[in-house]
Amino acid sequence: MLKRLLLLGFVLSFGCAMLLAAPAKRIISLSPSLTKNLQYLGDEQELVGCTSYCKTTRKVNVVATAVKVNVEKVVSLKPDLVVASSMTPPETVAQLKKFGIQVVMFPMPKSYAEICAQFRQLSRLVGREAVADKVLQSVQQRIDRVKARKADGRKIFIQLGVDPLFAVIPNTFLNDYISLAGGRNIAEGMTSGSITREAVLLKNPSVIFIVTMGNIDREEKQRWEKFSNLEAVRKKKVIVIDSNMACVPTPVTFAETLEVMMKALR
């Protein structure tokens, strides 16, 4: 009996290894950024499920909100790969794995380099390494062109929230927008993004980027523009940026955001 169990275990392990080695053909994405990456890899046709926040070019089964996953629906779609972010609850991941579903987690990247590394990892899972190489080569060329026109150390504030006010801090991929553009983050040295408006005024940034927050962005822009002594206001450098571009960690959207910021810094 023991030998049979050991043999069964070996067969199952071997079968899993074979499954892991083959490119995924039925994929469920539990993150909008991962769905975008699958699109950039030319693999959207393999997508059988996604979240209600994912934007696809064809109709795909919705199996989750931002954090709540319909496990029963996921299982019924018989995916050979589920890709998830840190937004997916660990207990949900554990449930899916109990059903024998391969789940690969992609934590929030802390840098542009990590964004690229995760893109490569995803490309290996779906058998699109050659496509990934071309995408990343194109993106790097765009990044290099931006780096060639650096911002000469201008002080930059990227605002993520209003009430409370939040700033982009070091050790995040959003901070790389500032460093690659040659700017200085007014939040350097901070370990928490919480910041007061008074603190921002004291640091007197040359440029303020407001990440789109629904209809609040225009109000927030107008609020900053009331401070006529603020350098960013004097230079007319209070700029709104779409969060669907700036906050989505994919190589392509990273390059797009950096180019928009660099154009504003001229």
Short mmCIF file of C-alpha atoms in Angstrom, two decimals:
data_model
loop_
_atom_site.label_atom_id
_atom_site.label_comp_id
_atom_site.label_asym_id
_atom_site.label_seq_id
_atom_site.Cartn_x
_atom_site.Cartn_y
_atom_site.Cartn_z
CA MET A 1 0.00 0.00 0.00
CA LEU A 2 2.81 2.39 0.91
CA LYS A 3 4.57 1.65 -2.37
CA ARG A 4 1.37 2.41 -4.27
CA LEU A 5 0.97 5.76 -2.47
CA LEU A 6 4.59 6.66 -3.15
CA LEU A 7 4.16 5.72 -6.79
CA LEU A 8 0.97 7.76 -7.02
CA GLY A 9 2.76 10.70 -5.44
CA PHE A 10 5.55 10.40 -7.97
CA VAL A 11 3.09 10.27 -10.89
CA LEU A 12 1.20 13.31 -9.59
CA SER A 13 4.42 15.24 -9.04
CA PHE A 14 5.65 14.31 -12.50
CA GLY A 15 2.32 15.33 -13.98
CA CYS A 16 2.47 18.69 -12.19
CA ALA A 17 6.00 19.23 -13.42
CA MET A 18 4.85 18.55 -16.99
CA LEU A 19 1.97 21.00 -16.52
CA LEU A 20 4.28 23.69 -15.21
CA ALA A 21 6.63 23.18 -18.14
CA ALA A 22 3.89 23.64 -20.77
CA PRO A 23 2.66 27.15 -21.67
CA ALA A 24 -0.70 27.96 -20.08
CA LYS A 25 -3.67 27.89 -22.47
CA ARG A 26 -6.55 28.66 -20.11
CA ILE A 27 -5.66 31.66 -17.98
CA ILE A 28 -7.49 33.60 -15.30
CA SER A 29 -6.14 37.00 -14.26
CA LEU A 30 -7.04 38.46 -10.87
CA SER A 31 -5.30 41.78 -11.50
CA PRO A 32 -5.86 44.54 -14.09
CA SER A 33 -2.10 45.02 -14.52
CA LEU A 34 -1.57 41.31 -15.19
CA THR A 35 -4.40 41.39 -17.73
CA LYS A 36 -2.67 44.31 -19.45
CA ASN A 37 0.60 42.41 -19.48
CA LEU A 38 -1.11 39.41 -21.09
CA GLN A 39 -2.42 41.77 -23.77
CA TYR A 40 1.05 43.22 -24.38
CA LEU A 41 2.30 39.64 -24.74
CA GLY A 42 -0.38 38.95 -27.35
CA ASP A 43 -1.99 36.32 -25.14
CA GLU A 44 -5.42 37.78 -24.42
CA GLN A 45 -7.08 35.02 -26.45
CA GLU A 46 -6.04 32.53 -23.76
CA LEU A 47 -7.81 34.57 -21.06
CA VAL A 48 -10.94 32.78 -19.78
CA GLY A 49 -11.56 34.86 -16.65
CA CYS A 50 -10.67 38.22 -15.12
CA THR A 51 -11.79 40.86 -12.60
CA SER A 52 -14.54 43.43 -13.10
CA TYR A 53 -11.78 46.08 -13.24
CA CYS A 54 -9.89 44.47 -16.11
CA LYS A 55 -10.27 46.06 -19.54
CA THR A 56 -10.31 43.53 -22.37
CA THR A 57 -10.88 43.78 -26.11
CA ARG A 58 -13.33 40.86 -26.06
CA LYS A 59 -15.90 39.48 -23.64
CA VAL A 60 -14.26 37.51 -20.82
CA ASN A 61 -15.90 35.84 -17.82
CA VAL A 62 -15.81 38.08 -14.74
CA VAL A 63 -14.75 35.97 -11.75
CA ALA A 64 -13.73 38.60 -9.21
CA THR A 65 -13.87 42.18 -7.99
CA ALA A 66 -10.69 43.92 -6.83
CA VAL A 67 -10.28 41.53 -3.86
CA LYS A 68 -13.22 39.11 -3.73
CA VAL A 69 -12.92 36.03 -5.92
CA ASN A 70 -15.75 33.70 -6.91
CA VAL A 71 -13.83 30.47 -6.30
CA GLU A 72 -16.64 28.27 -7.61
CA LYS A 73 -16.69 30.13 -10.92
CA VAL A 74 -12.90 29.99 -11.22
CA VAL A 75 -12.93 26.23 -10.70
CA SER A 76 -15.77 25.75 -13.23
CA LEU A 77 -13.68 27.46 -15.94
CA LYS A 78 -10.95 24.80 -15.52
CA PRO A 79 -7.94 27.12 -15.82
CA ASP A 80 -4.45 25.72 -16.06
CA LEU A 81 -3.07 28.99 -14.65
CA VAL A 82 -4.37 31.70 -12.33
CA VAL A 83 -2.21 34.82 -11.98
CA ALA A 84 -2.83 37.01 -8.96
CA SER A 85 -1.45 40.06 -7.17
CA SER A 86 -1.01 40.77 -3.47
CA MET A 87 -4.60 42.10 -3.52
CA THR A 88 -5.89 38.52 -3.66
CA PRO A 89 -6.48 37.21 -0.10
CA PRO A 90 -4.10 34.36 0.91
CA GLU A 91 -7.04 32.18 1.97
CA THR A 92 -8.48 32.45 -1.56
CA VAL A 93 -5.15 31.40 -3.05
CA ALA A 94 -5.05 28.43 -0.65
CA GLN A 95 -8.59 27.42 -1.70
CA LEU A 96 -7.70 27.49 -5.38
CA LYS A 97 -4.58 25.42 -4.80
CA LYS A 98 -6.66 22.79 -2.97
CA PHE A 99 -8.51 22.26 -6.23
CA GLY A 100 -5.19 21.56 -7.94
CA ILE A 101 -5.11 24.89 -9.75
CA GLN A 102 -1.73 26.45 -10.44
CA VAL A 103 -1.70 29.93 -8.88
CA VAL A 104 1.26 32.25 -9.43
CA MET A 105 1.51 35.36 -7.27
CA PHE A 106 2.94 38.64 -8.51
CA PRO A 107 3.53 40.99 -5.56
CA MET A 108 3.47 44.75 -6.10
CA PRO A 109 6.81 45.56 -7.78
CA LYS A 110 9.04 48.03 -5.95
CA SER A 111 10.93 49.26 -9.01
CA TYR A 112 10.94 49.50 -12.79
CA ALA A 113 13.41 46.59 -12.79
CA GLU A 114 10.95 44.43 -10.87
CA ILE A 115 8.15 45.36 -13.29
CA CYS A 116 10.31 44.05 -16.14
CA ALA A 117 11.29 40.91 -14.20
CA GLN A 118 7.63 40.08 -13.54
CA PHE A 119 6.80 40.67 -17.19
CA ARG A 120 9.48 38.16 -18.17
CA GLN A 121 8.20 35.68 -15.57
CA LEU A 122 4.67 35.93 -16.96
CA SER A 123 5.96 35.50 -20.51
CA ARG A 124 7.63 32.22 -19.52
CA LEU A 125 4.38 30.92 -18.03
CA VAL A 126 2.50 31.56 -21.27
CA GLY A 127 5.29 30.72 -23.71
CA ARG A 128 5.76 34.25 -25.02
CA GLU A 129 9.39 34.94 -24.15
CA ALA A 130 10.25 36.15 -27.65
CA VAL A 131 7.40 38.68 -27.55
CA ALA A 132 8.50 39.84 -24.10
CA ASP A 133 12.04 40.43 -25.37
CA LYS A 134 10.75 42.68 -28.16
CA VAL A 135 8.40 44.60 -25.85
CA LEU A 136 11.09 45.16 -23.23
CA GLN A 137 13.66 46.20 -25.84
CA SER A 138 11.23 48.80 -27.21
CA VAL A 139 10.35 50.02 -23.72
CA GLN A 140 14.00 50.33 -22.71
CA GLN A 141 14.71 52.44 -25.79
CA ARG A 142 11.93 54.79 -24.71
CA ILE A 143 13.31 54.91 -21.15
CA ASP A 144 16.81 55.65 -22.44
CA ARG A 145 15.53 58.56 -24.53
CA VAL A 146 13.91 60.04 -21.41
CA LYS A 147 17.08 59.56 -19.33
CA ALA A 148 19.02 61.46 -21.97
CA ARG A 149 16.90 64.56 -21.19
CA LYS A 150 17.14 64.61 -17.40
CA ALA A 151 15.37 67.19 -15.26
CA ASP A 152 18.48 68.57 -13.52
CA GLY A 153 17.44 67.67 -10.00
CA ARG A 154 14.18 69.57 -9.86
CA LYS A 155 12.07 68.87 -6.77
CA ILE A 156 9.04 66.76 -7.61
CA PHE A 157 5.94 65.82 -5.63
CA ILE A 158 3.70 63.00 -6.85
CA GLN A 159 0.38 63.10 -5.02
CA LEU A 160 -1.63 59.89 -4.67
CA GLY A 161 -4.39 60.84 -2.26
CA VAL A 162 -6.32 63.81 -0.95
CA ASP A 163 -7.84 63.05 2.43
CA PRO A 164 -5.41 62.16 3.82
CA LEU A 165 -2.72 63.51 1.50
CA PHE A 166 -0.29 60.85 0.28
CA ALA A 167 3.05 61.15 -1.48
CA VAL A 168 5.03 58.68 -3.54
CA ILE A 169 7.90 57.48 -1.35
CA PRO A 170 11.23 55.74 -2.06
CA ASN A 171 11.36 51.97 -2.68
CA THR A 172 8.28 52.07 -4.90
CA PHE A 173 8.11 51.79 -8.66
CA LEU A 174 6.42 55.19 -8.77
CA ASN A 175 9.54 56.74 -7.24
CA ASP A 176 11.46 55.47 -10.27
CA TYR A 177 9.50 57.93 -12.41
CA ILE A 178 11.24 60.71 -10.51
CA SER A 179 14.72 59.18 -10.39
CA LEU A 180 14.78 58.14 -14.06
CA ALA A 181 13.63 61.61 -15.06
CA GLY A 182 16.52 63.07 -13.07
CA GLY A 183 14.35 64.75 -10.46
CA ARG A 184 14.40 64.74 -6.65
CA ASN A 185 11.51 63.37 -4.66
CA ILE A 186 10.42 65.80 -1.92
CA ALA A 187 9.42 62.68 0.05
CA GLU A 188 12.93 61.17 0.02
CA GLY A 189 13.79 59.73 3.43
CA MET A 190 10.12 59.14 4.28
CA THR A 191 8.95 55.62 5.13
CA SER A 192 5.24 56.45 5.08
CA GLY A 193 3.41 58.31 2.33
CA SER A 194 1.25 60.33 4.70
CA ILE A 195 2.13 64.02 4.40
CA THR A 196 0.49 67.34 5.27
CA ARG A 197 -0.19 70.13 2.81
CA GLU A 198 1.91 72.42 4.98
CA ALA A 199 4.89 70.05 4.67
CA VAL A 200 4.58 70.09 0.88
CA LEU A 201 4.47 73.88 0.87
CA LEU A 202 7.62 74.03 3.03
CA LYS A 203 9.45 71.69 0.65
CA ASN A 204 8.30 73.92 -2.24
CA PRO A 205 8.36 71.45 -5.17
CA SER A 206 9.09 72.68 -8.68
CA VAL A 207 6.55 70.25 -10.13
CA ILE A 208 3.43 68.60 -8.71
CA PHE A 209 1.92 65.57 -10.40
CA ILE A 210 -1.59 64.71 -9.22
CA VAL A 211 -2.64 61.16 -9.98
CA THR A 212 -6.22 61.14 -11.25
CA MET A 213 -8.70 60.46 -8.46
CA GLY A 214 -12.08 60.55 -10.16
CA ASN A 215 -13.53 64.06 -10.26
CA ILE A 216 -11.32 65.24 -7.40
CA ASP A 217 -8.28 65.88 -9.58
CA ARG A 218 -9.47 69.24 -10.96
CA GLU A 219 -10.48 70.44 -7.50
CA GLU A 220 -7.10 69.42 -6.14
CA LYS A 221 -5.28 71.21 -8.98
CA GLN A 222 -7.25 74.37 -8.24
CA ARG A 223 -6.49 74.01 -4.52
CA TRP A 224 -2.73 73.97 -5.16
CA GLU A 225 -2.96 76.87 -7.60
CA LYS A 226 -4.25 79.12 -4.80
CA PHE A 227 -0.72 79.05 -3.32
CA SER A 228 0.82 81.66 -5.62
CA ASN A 229 4.22 81.50 -3.88
CA LEU A 230 4.59 77.78 -4.61
CA GLU A 231 7.24 77.28 -7.30
CA ALA A 232 5.17 74.64 -9.12
CA VAL A 233 2.32 77.15 -9.34
CA ARG A 234 4.52 80.02 -10.52
CA LYS A 235 5.91 77.81 -13.27
CA LYS A 236 2.49 76.37 -14.11
CA LYS A 237 3.67 72.88 -13.31
CA VAL A 238 0.71 71.42 -11.42
CA ILE A 239 -0.19 68.51 -13.69
CA VAL A 240 -2.86 65.79 -13.56
CA ILE A 241 -1.89 62.27 -14.66
CA ASP A 242 -4.24 59.35 -15.28
CA SER A 243 -3.94 56.69 -12.57
CA ASN A 244 -4.87 54.00 -15.12
CA MET A 245 -1.52 54.73 -16.70
CA ALA A 246 0.73 55.84 -13.81
CA CYS A 247 -0.34 53.33 -11.16
CA VAL A 248 -0.52 50.21 -13.34
CA PRO A 249 2.80 48.34 -13.06
CA THR A 250 3.47 47.20 -16.62
CA PRO A 251 6.55 48.00 -18.71
CA VAL A 252 4.52 49.78 -21.40
CA THR A 253 2.46 51.99 -19.07
CA PHE A 254 5.61 52.79 -17.09
CA ALA A 255 7.28 54.12 -20.25
CA GLU A 256 4.14 56.04 -21.25
CA THR A 257 3.92 57.70 -17.83
CA LEU A 258 7.60 58.59 -17.79
CA GLU A 259 7.31 60.22 -21.23
CA VAL A 260 4.31 62.28 -20.09
CA MET A 261 6.19 63.42 -17.00
CA MET A 262 9.31 64.26 -18.96
CA LYS A 263 7.30 66.34 -21.43
CA ALA A 264 5.84 68.28 -18.47
CA LEU A 265 9.31 68.86 -17.04
CA ARG A 266 10.58 70.68 -20.14
#
